[in-house]
Short mmCIF file of C-alpha atoms in Angstrom, two decimals:
data_model
loop_
_atom_site.label_atom_id
_atom_site.label_comp_id
_atom_site.label_asym_id
_atom_site.label_seq_id
_atom_site.Cartn_x
_atom_site.Cartn_y
_atom_site.Cartn_z
CA PHE A 1172 -48.48 -55.53 10.11
CA PRO A 1173 -45.90 -53.66 7.58
CA LEU A 1174 -48.29 -51.08 7.18
CA SER A 1175 -48.54 -50.52 10.74
CA MET A 1176 -45.04 -50.21 11.53
CA ASN A 1177 -45.17 -47.78 9.08
CA TYR A 1178 -47.64 -45.68 10.64
CA LEU A 1179 -46.15 -46.07 14.16
CA ASP A 1180 -42.50 -44.45 12.23
CA ARG A 1181 -44.08 -42.07 10.61
CA PHE A 1182 -45.99 -41.19 13.80
CA LEU A 1183 -42.93 -41.10 16.39
CA SER A 1184 -40.75 -39.33 14.00
CA VAL A 1185 -42.74 -35.88 14.34
CA CYS A 1186 -44.64 -37.08 18.09
CA ASN A 1187 -43.04 -37.70 21.09
CA THR A 1188 -44.87 -40.28 23.03
CA SER A 1189 -44.32 -41.44 26.44
CA ARG A 1190 -43.29 -45.10 27.16
CA THR A 1191 -46.69 -45.56 28.71
CA LYS A 1192 -48.64 -45.26 25.62
CA LEU A 1193 -46.32 -47.40 23.16
CA GLN A 1194 -48.75 -50.40 23.27
CA LEU A 1195 -51.59 -48.24 22.71
CA LEU A 1196 -50.12 -45.85 20.25
CA GLY A 1197 -49.34 -49.51 18.18
CA ALA A 1198 -52.21 -51.06 18.95
CA ALA A 1199 -54.39 -47.80 17.06
CA CYS A 1200 -51.43 -47.95 14.22
CA MET A 1201 -52.83 -51.71 13.63
CA PHE A 1202 -56.31 -51.25 14.04
CA ILE A 1203 -55.74 -47.77 10.98
CA ALA A 1204 -53.82 -50.21 8.42
CA SER A 1205 -56.34 -53.42 9.08
CA LYS A 1206 -59.08 -50.90 8.16
CA LEU A 1207 -57.65 -50.18 5.21
CA LYS A 1208 -55.90 -53.37 3.92
CA GLU A 1209 -57.54 -55.99 5.14
CA THR A 1210 -60.93 -57.82 3.37
CA CYS A 1211 -62.37 -58.75 6.94
CA PRO A 1212 -60.58 -55.99 9.54
CA ILE A 1213 -59.35 -57.09 13.09
CA SER A 1214 -61.77 -55.23 15.46
CA ALA A 1215 -60.88 -53.04 18.26
CA GLU A 1216 -62.02 -55.60 20.91
CA ARG A 1217 -59.41 -58.34 19.30
CA LEU A 1218 -56.72 -55.94 19.79
CA VAL A 1219 -57.65 -55.33 23.23
CA ILE A 1220 -57.44 -59.21 23.95
CA TYR A 1221 -54.26 -59.28 21.99
CA THR A 1222 -52.48 -56.88 24.12
CA ASP A 1223 -53.91 -59.11 27.15
CA HIS A 1224 -55.75 -56.28 28.31
CA SER A 1225 -53.18 -53.76 28.82
CA ILE A 1226 -55.18 -51.30 27.01
CA ASN A 1227 -59.01 -50.79 27.38
CA LEU A 1228 -61.80 -50.68 24.26
CA SER A 1229 -62.40 -47.06 25.59
CA ASN A 1230 -58.57 -45.95 26.03
CA LEU A 1231 -58.42 -47.44 22.01
CA MET A 1232 -61.09 -45.59 20.96
CA VAL A 1233 -60.72 -42.36 22.67
CA ASN A 1234 -56.96 -42.56 21.29
CA MET A 1235 -58.36 -42.98 17.93
CA SER A 1236 -60.62 -39.99 18.30
CA THR A 1237 -59.61 -37.33 20.07
CA HIS A 1238 -56.07 -37.03 19.81
CA SER A 1239 -53.84 -36.47 16.96
CA THR A 1240 -53.13 -39.87 16.04
CA LEU A 1241 -55.33 -39.65 12.77
CA HIS A 1242 -54.20 -36.21 12.13
CA VAL A 1243 -50.10 -36.48 11.77
CA LEU A 1244 -51.02 -39.88 9.77
CA ARG A 1245 -53.02 -38.20 7.37
CA ASP A 1246 -50.85 -35.12 7.22
CA GLN A 1247 -47.82 -37.11 6.94
CA LEU A 1248 -49.68 -39.30 4.56
CA PHE A 1249 -50.40 -36.63 2.12
CA ASP A 1250 -47.27 -34.77 2.51
CA SER A 1251 -45.21 -37.51 0.80
#
């Protein structure tokens, strides 16, 4: 959880994000952090359940692949 909050904070410091996309962004950051830190990472499907289906699996996957979330985080991490 702390790593995902760090990612969320870094992303928001350089990118404007609408309120409607914050939960999706938070889920994406949690997904990334889980993949990096956990021996048994959280699945995207479980994140959708944890958000009470306010996001869907396709939105999460599209956010991860086509938007700048990964690129901004990569740039933030390697510039530090």
